[in-house]
mmCIF file of C-alpha atoms and ligand atoms in Angstrom:
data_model
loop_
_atom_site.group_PDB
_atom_site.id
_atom_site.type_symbol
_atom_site.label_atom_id
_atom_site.label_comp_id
_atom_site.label_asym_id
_atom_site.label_seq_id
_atom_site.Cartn_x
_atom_site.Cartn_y
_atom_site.Cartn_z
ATOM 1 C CA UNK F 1 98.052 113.076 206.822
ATOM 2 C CA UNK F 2 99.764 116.237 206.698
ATOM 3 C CA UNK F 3 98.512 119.326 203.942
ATOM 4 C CA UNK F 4 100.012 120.978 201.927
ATOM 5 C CA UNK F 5 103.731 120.314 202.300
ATOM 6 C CA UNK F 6 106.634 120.151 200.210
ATOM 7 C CA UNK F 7 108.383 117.205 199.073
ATOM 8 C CA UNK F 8 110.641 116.354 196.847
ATOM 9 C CA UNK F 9 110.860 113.157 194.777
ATOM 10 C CA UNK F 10 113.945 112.133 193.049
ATOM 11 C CA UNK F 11 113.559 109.874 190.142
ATOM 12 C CA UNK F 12 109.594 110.992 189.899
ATOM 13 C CA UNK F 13 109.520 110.826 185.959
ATOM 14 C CA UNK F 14 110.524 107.114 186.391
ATOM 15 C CA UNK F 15 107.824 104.128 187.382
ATOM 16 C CA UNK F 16 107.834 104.487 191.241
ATOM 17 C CA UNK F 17 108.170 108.044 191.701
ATOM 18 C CA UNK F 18 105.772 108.965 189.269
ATOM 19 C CA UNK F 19 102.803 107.073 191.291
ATOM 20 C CA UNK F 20 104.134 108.505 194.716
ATOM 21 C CA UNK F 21 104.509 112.286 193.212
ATOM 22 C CA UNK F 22 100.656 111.628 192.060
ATOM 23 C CA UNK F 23 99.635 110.673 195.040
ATOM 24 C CA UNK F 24 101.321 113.660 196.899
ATOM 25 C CA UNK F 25 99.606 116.334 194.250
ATOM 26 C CA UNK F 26 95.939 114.284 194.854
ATOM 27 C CA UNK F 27 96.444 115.360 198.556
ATOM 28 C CA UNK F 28 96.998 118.798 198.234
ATOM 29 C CA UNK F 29 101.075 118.743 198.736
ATOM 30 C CA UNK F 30 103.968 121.066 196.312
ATOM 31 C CA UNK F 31 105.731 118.224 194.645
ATOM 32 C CA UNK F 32 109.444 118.741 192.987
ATOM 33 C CA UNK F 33 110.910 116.431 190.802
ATOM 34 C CA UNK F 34 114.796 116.005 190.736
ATOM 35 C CA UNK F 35 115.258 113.932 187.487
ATOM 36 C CA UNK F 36 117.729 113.427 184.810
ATOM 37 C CA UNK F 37 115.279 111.251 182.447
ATOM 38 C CA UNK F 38 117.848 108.275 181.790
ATOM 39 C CA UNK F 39 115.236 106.062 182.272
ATOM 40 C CA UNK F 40 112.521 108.411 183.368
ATOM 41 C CA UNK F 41 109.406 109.683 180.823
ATOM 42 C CA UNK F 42 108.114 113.269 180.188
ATOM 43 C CA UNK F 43 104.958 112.234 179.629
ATOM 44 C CA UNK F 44 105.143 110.207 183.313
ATOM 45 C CA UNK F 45 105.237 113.985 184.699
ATOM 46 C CA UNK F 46 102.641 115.427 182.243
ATOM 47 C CA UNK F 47 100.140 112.408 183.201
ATOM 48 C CA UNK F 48 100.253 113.920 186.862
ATOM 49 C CA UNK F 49 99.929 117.814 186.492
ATOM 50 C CA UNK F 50 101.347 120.654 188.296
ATOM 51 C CA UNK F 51 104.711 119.675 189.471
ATOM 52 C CA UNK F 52 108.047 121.951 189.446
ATOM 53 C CA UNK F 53 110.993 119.741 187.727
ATOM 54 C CA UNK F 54 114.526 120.478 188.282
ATOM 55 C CA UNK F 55 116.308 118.539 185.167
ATOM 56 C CA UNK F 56 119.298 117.253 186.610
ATOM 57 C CA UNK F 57 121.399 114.719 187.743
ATOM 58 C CA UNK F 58 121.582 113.021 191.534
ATOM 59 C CA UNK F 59 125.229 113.048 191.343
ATOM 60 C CA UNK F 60 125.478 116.812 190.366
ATOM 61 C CA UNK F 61 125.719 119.120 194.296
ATOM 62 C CA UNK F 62 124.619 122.214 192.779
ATOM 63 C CA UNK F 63 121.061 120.430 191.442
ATOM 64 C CA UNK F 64 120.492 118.804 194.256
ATOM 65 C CA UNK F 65 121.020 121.221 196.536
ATOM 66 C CA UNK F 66 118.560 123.565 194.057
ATOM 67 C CA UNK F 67 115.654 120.181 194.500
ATOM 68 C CA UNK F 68 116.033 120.084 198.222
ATOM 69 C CA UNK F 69 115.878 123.580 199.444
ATOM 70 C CA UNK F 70 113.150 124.434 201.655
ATOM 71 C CA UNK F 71 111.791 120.887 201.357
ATOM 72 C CA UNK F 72 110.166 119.369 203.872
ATOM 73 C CA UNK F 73 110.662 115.613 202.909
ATOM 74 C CA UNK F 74 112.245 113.660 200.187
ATOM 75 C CA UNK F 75 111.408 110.336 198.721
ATOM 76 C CA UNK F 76 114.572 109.565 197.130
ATOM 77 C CA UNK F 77 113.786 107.072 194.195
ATOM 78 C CA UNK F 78 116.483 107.868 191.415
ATOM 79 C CA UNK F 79 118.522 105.218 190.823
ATOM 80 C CA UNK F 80 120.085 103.095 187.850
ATOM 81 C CA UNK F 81 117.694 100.060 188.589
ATOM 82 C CA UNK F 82 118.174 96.349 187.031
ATOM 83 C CA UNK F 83 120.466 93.524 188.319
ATOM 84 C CA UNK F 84 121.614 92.986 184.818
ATOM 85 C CA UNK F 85 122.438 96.419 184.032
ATOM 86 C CA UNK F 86 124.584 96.421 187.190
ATOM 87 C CA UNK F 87 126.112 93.049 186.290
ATOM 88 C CA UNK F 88 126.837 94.684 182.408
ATOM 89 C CA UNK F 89 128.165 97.883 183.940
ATOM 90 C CA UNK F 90 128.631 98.219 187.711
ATOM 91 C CA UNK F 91 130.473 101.208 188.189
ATOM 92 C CA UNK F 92 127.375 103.343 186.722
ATOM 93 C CA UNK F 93 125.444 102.012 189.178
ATOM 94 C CA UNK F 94 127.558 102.538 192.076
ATOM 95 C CA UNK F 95 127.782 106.081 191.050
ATOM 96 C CA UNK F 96 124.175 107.127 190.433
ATOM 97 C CA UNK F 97 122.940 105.013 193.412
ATOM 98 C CA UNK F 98 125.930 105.152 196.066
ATOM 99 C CA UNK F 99 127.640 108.217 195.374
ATOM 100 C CA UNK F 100 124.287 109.698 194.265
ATOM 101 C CA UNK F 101 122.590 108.660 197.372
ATOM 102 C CA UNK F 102 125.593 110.188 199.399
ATOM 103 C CA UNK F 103 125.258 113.838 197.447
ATOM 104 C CA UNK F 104 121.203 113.767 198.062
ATOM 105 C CA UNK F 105 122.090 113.159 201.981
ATOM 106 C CA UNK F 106 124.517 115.569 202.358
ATOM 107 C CA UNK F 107 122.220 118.395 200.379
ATOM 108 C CA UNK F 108 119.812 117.368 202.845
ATOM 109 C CA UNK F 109 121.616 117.829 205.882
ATOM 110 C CA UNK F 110 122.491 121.135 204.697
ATOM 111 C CA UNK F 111 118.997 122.280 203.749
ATOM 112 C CA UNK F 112 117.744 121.025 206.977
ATOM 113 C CA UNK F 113 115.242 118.842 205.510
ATOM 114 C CA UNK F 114 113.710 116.391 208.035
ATOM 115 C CA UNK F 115 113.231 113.011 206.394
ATOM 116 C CA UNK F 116 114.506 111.402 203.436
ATOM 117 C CA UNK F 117 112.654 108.144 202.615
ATOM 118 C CA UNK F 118 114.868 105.266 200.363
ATOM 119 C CA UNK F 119 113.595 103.449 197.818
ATOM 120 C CA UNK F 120 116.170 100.067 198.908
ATOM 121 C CA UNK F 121 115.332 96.507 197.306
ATOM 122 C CA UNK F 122 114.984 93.159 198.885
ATOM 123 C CA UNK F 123 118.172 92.217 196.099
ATOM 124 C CA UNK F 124 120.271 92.750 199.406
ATOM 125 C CA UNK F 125 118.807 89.757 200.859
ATOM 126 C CA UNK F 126 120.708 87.888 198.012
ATOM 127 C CA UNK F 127 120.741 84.224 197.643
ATOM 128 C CA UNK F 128 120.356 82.918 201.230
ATOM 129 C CA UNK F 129 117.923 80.376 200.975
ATOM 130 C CA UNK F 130 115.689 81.288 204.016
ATOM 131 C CA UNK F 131 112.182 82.321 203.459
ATOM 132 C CA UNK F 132 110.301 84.511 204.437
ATOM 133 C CA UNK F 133 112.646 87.209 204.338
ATOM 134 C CA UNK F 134 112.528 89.304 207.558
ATOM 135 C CA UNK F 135 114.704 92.157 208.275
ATOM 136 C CA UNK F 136 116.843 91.098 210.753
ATOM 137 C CA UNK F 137 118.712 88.166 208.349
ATOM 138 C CA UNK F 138 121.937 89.049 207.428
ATOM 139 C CA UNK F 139 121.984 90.764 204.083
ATOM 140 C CA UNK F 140 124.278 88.672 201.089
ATOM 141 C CA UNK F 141 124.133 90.904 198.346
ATOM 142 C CA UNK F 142 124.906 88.769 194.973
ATOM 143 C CA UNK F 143 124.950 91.606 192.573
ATOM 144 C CA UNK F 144 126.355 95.067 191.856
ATOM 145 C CA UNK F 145 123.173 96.349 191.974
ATOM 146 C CA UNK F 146 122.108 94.578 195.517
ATOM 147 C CA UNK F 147 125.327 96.073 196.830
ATOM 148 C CA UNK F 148 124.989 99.877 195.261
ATOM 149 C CA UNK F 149 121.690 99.870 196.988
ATOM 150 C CA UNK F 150 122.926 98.372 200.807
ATOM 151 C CA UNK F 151 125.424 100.398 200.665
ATOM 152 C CA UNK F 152 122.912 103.333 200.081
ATOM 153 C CA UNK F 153 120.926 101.789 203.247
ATOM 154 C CA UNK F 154 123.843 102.068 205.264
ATOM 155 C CA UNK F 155 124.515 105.435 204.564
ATOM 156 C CA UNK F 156 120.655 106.447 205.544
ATOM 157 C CA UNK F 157 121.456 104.927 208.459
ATOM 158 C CA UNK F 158 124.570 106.563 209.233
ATOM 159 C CA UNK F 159 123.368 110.274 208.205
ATOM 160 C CA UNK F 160 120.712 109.350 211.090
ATOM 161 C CA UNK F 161 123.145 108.072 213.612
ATOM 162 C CA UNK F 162 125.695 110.601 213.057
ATOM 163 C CA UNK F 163 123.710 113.950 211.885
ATOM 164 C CA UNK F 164 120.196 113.648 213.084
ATOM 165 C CA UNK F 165 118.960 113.724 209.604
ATOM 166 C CA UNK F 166 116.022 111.122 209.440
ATOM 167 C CA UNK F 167 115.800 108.570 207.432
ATOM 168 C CA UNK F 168 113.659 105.462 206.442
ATOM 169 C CA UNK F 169 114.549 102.531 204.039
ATOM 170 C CA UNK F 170 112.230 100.622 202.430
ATOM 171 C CA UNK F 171 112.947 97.535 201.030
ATOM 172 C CA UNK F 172 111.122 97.049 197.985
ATOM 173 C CA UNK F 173 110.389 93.701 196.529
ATOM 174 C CA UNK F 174 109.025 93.653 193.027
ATOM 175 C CA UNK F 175 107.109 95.995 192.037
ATOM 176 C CA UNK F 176 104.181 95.996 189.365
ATOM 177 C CA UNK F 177 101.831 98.384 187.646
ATOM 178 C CA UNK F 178 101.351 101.071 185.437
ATOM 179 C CA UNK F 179 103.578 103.785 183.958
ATOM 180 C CA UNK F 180 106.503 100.584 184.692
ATOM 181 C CA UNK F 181 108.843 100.719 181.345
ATOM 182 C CA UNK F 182 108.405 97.565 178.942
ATOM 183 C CA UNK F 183 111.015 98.723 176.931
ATOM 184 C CA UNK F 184 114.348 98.399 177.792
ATOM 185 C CA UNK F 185 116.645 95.112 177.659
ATOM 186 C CA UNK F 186 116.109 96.084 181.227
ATOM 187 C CA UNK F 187 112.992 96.334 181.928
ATOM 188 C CA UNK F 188 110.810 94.597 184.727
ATOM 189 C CA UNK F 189 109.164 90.991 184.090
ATOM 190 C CA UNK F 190 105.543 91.483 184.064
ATOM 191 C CA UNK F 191 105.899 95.167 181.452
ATOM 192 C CA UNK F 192 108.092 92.989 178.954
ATOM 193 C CA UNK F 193 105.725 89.673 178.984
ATOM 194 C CA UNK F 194 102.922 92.349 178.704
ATOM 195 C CA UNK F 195 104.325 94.205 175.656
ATOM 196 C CA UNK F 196 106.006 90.630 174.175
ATOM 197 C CA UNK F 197 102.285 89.133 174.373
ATOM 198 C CA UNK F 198 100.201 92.314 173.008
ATOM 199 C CA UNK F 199 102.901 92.259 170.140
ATOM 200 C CA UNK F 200 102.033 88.361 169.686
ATOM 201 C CA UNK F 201 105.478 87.522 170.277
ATOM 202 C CA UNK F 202 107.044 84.541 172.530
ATOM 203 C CA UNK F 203 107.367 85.321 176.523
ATOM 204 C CA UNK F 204 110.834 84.665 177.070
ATOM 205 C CA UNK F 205 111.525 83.504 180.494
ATOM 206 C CA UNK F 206 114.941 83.237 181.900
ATOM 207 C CA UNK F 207 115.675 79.348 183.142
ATOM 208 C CA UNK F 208 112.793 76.913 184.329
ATOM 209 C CA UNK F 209 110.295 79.587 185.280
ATOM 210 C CA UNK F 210 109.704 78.794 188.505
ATOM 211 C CA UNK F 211 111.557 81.307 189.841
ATOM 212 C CA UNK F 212 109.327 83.286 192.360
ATOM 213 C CA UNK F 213 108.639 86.823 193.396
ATOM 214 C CA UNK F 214 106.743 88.497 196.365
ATOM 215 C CA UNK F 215 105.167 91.053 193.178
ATOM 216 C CA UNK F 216 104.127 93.738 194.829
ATOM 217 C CA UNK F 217 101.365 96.190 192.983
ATOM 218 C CA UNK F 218 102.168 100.130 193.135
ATOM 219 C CA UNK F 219 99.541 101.380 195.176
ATOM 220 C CA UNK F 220 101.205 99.352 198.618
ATOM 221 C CA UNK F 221 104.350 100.385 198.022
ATOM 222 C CA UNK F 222 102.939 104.518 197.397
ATOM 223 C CA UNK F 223 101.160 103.657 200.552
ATOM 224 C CA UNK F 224 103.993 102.213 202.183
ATOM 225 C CA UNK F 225 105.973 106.037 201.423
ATOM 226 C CA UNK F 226 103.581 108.236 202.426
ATOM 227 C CA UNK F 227 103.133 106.061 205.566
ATOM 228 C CA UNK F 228 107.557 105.938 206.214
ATOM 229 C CA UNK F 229 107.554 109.723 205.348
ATOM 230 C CA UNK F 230 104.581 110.574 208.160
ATOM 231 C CA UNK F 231 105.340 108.232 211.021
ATOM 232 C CA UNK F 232 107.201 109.121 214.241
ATOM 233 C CA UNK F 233 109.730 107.282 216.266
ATOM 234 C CA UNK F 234 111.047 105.112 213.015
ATOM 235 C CA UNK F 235 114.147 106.801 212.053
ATOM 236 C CA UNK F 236 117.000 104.621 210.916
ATOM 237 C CA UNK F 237 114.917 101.940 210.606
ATOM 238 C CA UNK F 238 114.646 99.567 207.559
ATOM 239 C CA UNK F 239 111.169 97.922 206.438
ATOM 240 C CA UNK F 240 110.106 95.217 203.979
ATOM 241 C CA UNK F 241 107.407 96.743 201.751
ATOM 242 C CA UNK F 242 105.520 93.907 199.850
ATOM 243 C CA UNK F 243 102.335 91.744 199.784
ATOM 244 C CA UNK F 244 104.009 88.516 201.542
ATOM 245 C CA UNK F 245 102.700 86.149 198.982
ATOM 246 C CA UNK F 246 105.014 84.961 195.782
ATOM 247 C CA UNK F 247 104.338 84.008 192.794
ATOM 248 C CA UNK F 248 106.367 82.072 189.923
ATOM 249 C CA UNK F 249 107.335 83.604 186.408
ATOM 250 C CA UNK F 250 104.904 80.806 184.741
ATOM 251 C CA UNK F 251 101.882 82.069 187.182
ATOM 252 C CA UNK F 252 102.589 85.413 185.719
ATOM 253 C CA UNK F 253 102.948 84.422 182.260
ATOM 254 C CA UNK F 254 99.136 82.244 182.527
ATOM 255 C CA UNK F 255 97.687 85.485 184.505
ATOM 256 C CA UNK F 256 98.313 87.701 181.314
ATOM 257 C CA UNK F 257 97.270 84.760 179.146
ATOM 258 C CA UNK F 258 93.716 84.281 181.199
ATOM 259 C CA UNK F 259 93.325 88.031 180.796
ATOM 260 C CA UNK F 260 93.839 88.068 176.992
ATOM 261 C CA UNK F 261 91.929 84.719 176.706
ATOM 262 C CA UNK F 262 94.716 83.097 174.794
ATOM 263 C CA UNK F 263 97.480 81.097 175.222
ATOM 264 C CA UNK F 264 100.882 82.632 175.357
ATOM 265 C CA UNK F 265 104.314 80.839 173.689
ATOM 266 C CA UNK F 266 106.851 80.381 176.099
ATOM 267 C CA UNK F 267 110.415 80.433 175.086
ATOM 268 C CA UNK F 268 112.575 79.404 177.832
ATOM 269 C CA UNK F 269 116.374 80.730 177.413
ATOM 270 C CA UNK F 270 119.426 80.590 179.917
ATOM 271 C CA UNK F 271 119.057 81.727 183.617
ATOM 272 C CA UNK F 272 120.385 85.534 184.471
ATOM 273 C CA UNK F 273 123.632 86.042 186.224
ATOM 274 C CA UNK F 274 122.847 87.643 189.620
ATOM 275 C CA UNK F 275 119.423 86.399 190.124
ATOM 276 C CA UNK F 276 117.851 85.103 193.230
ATOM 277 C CA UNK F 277 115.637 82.168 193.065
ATOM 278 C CA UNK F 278 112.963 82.994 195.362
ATOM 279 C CA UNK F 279 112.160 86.141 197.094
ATOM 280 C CA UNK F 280 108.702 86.434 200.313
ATOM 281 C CA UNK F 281 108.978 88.788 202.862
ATOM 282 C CA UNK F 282 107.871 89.353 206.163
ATOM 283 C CA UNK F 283 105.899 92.378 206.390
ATOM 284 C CA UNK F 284 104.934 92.573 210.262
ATOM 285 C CA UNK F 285 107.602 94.838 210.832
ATOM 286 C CA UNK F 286 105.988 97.296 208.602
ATOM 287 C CA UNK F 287 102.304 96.392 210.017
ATOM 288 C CA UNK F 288 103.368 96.806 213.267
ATOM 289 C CA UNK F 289 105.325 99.920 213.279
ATOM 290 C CA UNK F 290 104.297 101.964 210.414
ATOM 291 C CA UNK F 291 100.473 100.702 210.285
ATOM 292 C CA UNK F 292 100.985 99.266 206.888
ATOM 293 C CA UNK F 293 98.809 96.893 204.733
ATOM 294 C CA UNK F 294 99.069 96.092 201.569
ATOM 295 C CA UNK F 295 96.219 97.716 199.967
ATOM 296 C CA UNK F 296 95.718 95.746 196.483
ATOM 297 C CA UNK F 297 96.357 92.102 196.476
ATOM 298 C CA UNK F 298 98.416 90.296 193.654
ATOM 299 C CA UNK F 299 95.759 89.115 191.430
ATOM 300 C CA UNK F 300 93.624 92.364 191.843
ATOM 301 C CA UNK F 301 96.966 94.194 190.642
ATOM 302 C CA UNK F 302 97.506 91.440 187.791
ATOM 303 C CA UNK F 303 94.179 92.411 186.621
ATOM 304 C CA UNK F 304 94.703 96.654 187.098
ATOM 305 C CA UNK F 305 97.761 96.310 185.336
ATOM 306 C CA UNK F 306 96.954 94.577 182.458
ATOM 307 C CA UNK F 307 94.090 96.813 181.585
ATOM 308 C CA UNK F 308 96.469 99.837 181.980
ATOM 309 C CA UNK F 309 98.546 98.074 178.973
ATOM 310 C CA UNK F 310 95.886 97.196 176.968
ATOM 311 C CA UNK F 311 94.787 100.550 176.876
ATOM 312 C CA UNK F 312 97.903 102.407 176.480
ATOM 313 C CA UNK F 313 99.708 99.212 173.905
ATOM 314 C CA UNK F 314 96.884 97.048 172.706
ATOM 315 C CA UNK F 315 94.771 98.273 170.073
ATOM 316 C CA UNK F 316 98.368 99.055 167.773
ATOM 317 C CA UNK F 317 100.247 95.706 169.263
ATOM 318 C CA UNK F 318 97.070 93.672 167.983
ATOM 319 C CA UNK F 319 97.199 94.911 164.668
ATOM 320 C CA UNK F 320 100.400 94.245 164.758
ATOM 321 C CA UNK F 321 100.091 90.813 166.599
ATOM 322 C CA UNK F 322 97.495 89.750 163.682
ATOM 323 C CA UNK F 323 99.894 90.927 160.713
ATOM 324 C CA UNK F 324 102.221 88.569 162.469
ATOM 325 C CA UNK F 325 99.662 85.309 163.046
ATOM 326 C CA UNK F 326 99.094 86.083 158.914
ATOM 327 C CA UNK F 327 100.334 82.856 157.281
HETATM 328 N N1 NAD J 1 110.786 98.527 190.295
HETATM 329 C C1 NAD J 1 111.091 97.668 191.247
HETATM 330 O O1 NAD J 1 110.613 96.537 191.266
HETATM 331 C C2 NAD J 1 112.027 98.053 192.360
HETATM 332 C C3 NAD J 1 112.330 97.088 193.344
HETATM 333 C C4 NAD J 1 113.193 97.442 194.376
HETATM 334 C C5 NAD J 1 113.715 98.733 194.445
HETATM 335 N N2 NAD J 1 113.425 99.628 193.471
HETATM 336 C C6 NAD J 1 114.002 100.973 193.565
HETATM 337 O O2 NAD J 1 112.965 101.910 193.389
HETATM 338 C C7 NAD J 1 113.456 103.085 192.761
HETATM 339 C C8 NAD J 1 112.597 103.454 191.557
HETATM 340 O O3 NAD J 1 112.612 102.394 190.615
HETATM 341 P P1 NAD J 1 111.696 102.400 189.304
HETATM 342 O O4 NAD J 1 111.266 100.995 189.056
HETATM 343 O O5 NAD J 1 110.678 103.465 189.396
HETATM 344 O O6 NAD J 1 112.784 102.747 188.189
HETATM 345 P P2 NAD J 1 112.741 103.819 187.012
HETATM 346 O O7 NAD J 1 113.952 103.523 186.185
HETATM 347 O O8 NAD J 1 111.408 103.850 186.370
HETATM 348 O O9 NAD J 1 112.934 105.193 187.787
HETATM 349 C C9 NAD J 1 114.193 105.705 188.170
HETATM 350 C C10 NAD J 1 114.192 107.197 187.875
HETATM 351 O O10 NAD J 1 115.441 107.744 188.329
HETATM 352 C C11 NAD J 1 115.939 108.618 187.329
HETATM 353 N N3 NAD J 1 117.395 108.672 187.442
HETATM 354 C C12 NAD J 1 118.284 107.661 187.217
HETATM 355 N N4 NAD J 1 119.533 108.095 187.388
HETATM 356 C C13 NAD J 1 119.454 109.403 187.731
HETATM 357 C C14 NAD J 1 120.417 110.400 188.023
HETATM 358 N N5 NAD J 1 121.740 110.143 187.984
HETATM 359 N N6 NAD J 1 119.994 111.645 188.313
HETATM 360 C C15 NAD J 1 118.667 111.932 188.332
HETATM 361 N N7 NAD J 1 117.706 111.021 188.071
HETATM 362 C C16 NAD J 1 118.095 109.779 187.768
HETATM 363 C C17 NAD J 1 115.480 108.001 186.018
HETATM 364 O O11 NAD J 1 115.480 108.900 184.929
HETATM 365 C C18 NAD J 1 114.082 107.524 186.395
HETATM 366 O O12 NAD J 1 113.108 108.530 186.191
HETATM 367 C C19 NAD J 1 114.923 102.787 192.419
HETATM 368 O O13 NAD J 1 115.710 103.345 193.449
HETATM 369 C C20 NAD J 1 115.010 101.283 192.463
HETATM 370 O O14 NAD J 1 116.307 100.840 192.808
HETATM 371 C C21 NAD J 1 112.595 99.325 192.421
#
């Protein structure tokens, strides 16, 4: 691994680029963080240390051509993220994460900076039934928010074709672990049962519950970054990053409840527009080519995860959760 570079990470007060801008400062590289804290946290940058912040927004030239300068690499994470934010407003999401995207690569061109790695979702897989998902299926994007971030893909791909300027997609599925936001009408499955069953409130789950996910804890996917942003010979390419196992809404929901050693209420309410069923991918691409493995399994990350939100939402969600049980 290379020392003592400089990077940039867009989006690095949010969930994702938080963890990867740690994990750059742990090994001795400058980190700068290109953020406009819509859904990002101060205290997601203070939790890491010494990192210089440009406040600003992805879509702004004059910003992002401030972040980028003399940068060696960029992880470029910032994006409006949710299918059913996209869904309840999807021309905010094609801004921030198409036209967004398109300002970062152009900045980049300019500044010379050699590779930008995409954070990209396995949404653009969409609804085709076929599992495992491997990368050469045809995409079917089903939601705003699939399609703001293919689109994205394709212009990484084009910017490599057409200018030289490398670039690596990773298609994220799931992702799990701490610093992820429980609280937003947006926010990820596993942060919202987490804070819903610290407060001692009902785990809402959208349809039957046996929806499935390939969750993927943070670590693999940090690992998977550092590992697309290093690697030679894999420009333009697109990789699954994930654990290749899947697991159901209701396997989540009785993982938190065997943690907490109590049983958690269910309350099962309409399915969401835009969601897939069931999402596995294949991940031999990403063995094969960038030498990745996912690091942390599923239950191992269940049980990491869990203790982060204990500790950070427990002790004042109990005595909340026991006001609540009062009769
Ligand atoms: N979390 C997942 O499971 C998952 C899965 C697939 C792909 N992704 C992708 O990974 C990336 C990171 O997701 P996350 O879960 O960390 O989300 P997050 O919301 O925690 O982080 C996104 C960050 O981007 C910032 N941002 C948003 N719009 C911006 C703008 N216009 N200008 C500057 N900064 C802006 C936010 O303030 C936030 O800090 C996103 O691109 C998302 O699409 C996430």
């Amino acid at each position: 691994m290379s020392q003592g570079k400089t990077y940039v990470v867009t989006g690095g007060a949010g969930f994702i680029g938080s963890n990867i801008a740690e994990a750059l400062r742990r090994r001795g590289d400058r980190v700068r963080v290109l953020d406009n804290f819509s859904t990002g946290r101060r205290e997601n940058l203070a939790a890491i240390g010494d990192v210089e912040l440009i406040e600003g927004d992805l879509r702004d030239p004059q910003a992002v051509r401030r972040a980028v300068s003399g940068a060696d690499g960029v992880f470029h994470q910032a994006a409006l993220r949710s299918v059913p934010r996209s869904v309840d407003d999807p021309l905010s999401s094609n801004d921030v994460n198409v036209s967004g995207t398109l300002v970062l690569l152009m900045a980049c061109r300019e500044a010379k900076v050699r590779r930008v790695v995409y954070a990209s979702s396995s949404s653009v897989y969409g609804d085709d039934p076929a599992l495992p998902k491997v990368e050469t299926l045809a995409t079917r994007p089903i939601s705003p928010y699939a399609v703001s971030k293919l689109a994205a893909e394709h212009y990484c791909q084009t910017f490599a074709r057409l200018y030289g300027l490398e670039t690596v997609s990773l298609r994220y599925f799931n992702v799990f672990g701490p610093r992820q936001n429980p609280e937003s009408k947006y926010s990820a499955v596993i942060p919202r049962f987490l804070e819903l069953a610290l407060q001692g409130r009902a785990l809402e789950v959208h349809g039957d519950g046996e929806q499935s996910r390939d969750f993927t804890y943070i670590d693999n996917v940090v690992g998977g970054n550092l590992l697309a942003m290093e690697t030679p010979g894999v420009s333009g390419e697109v990789f699954n990053i994930a654990c290749g196992t899947r697991h159901s809404l209701i396997a989540i929901a009785d993982a938190i409840g065997d943690f907490l050693g109590r049983r958690l209420v269910r309350e099962h309410v309409a399915s969401r527009a835009g969601d897939v069923r069931h999402t596995l991918a294949d991940i031999s691409k990403a063995e094969r080519l960038l030498g990745y493995r996912p690091s942390v399994d599923f239950a191992d990350g269940m049980r990491r995860t869990c203790e982060y939100f204990v500790a950070r939402f427990g002790a004042a969600s109990e005595a909340g959760r026991r006001a609540a049980a009062r009769p």
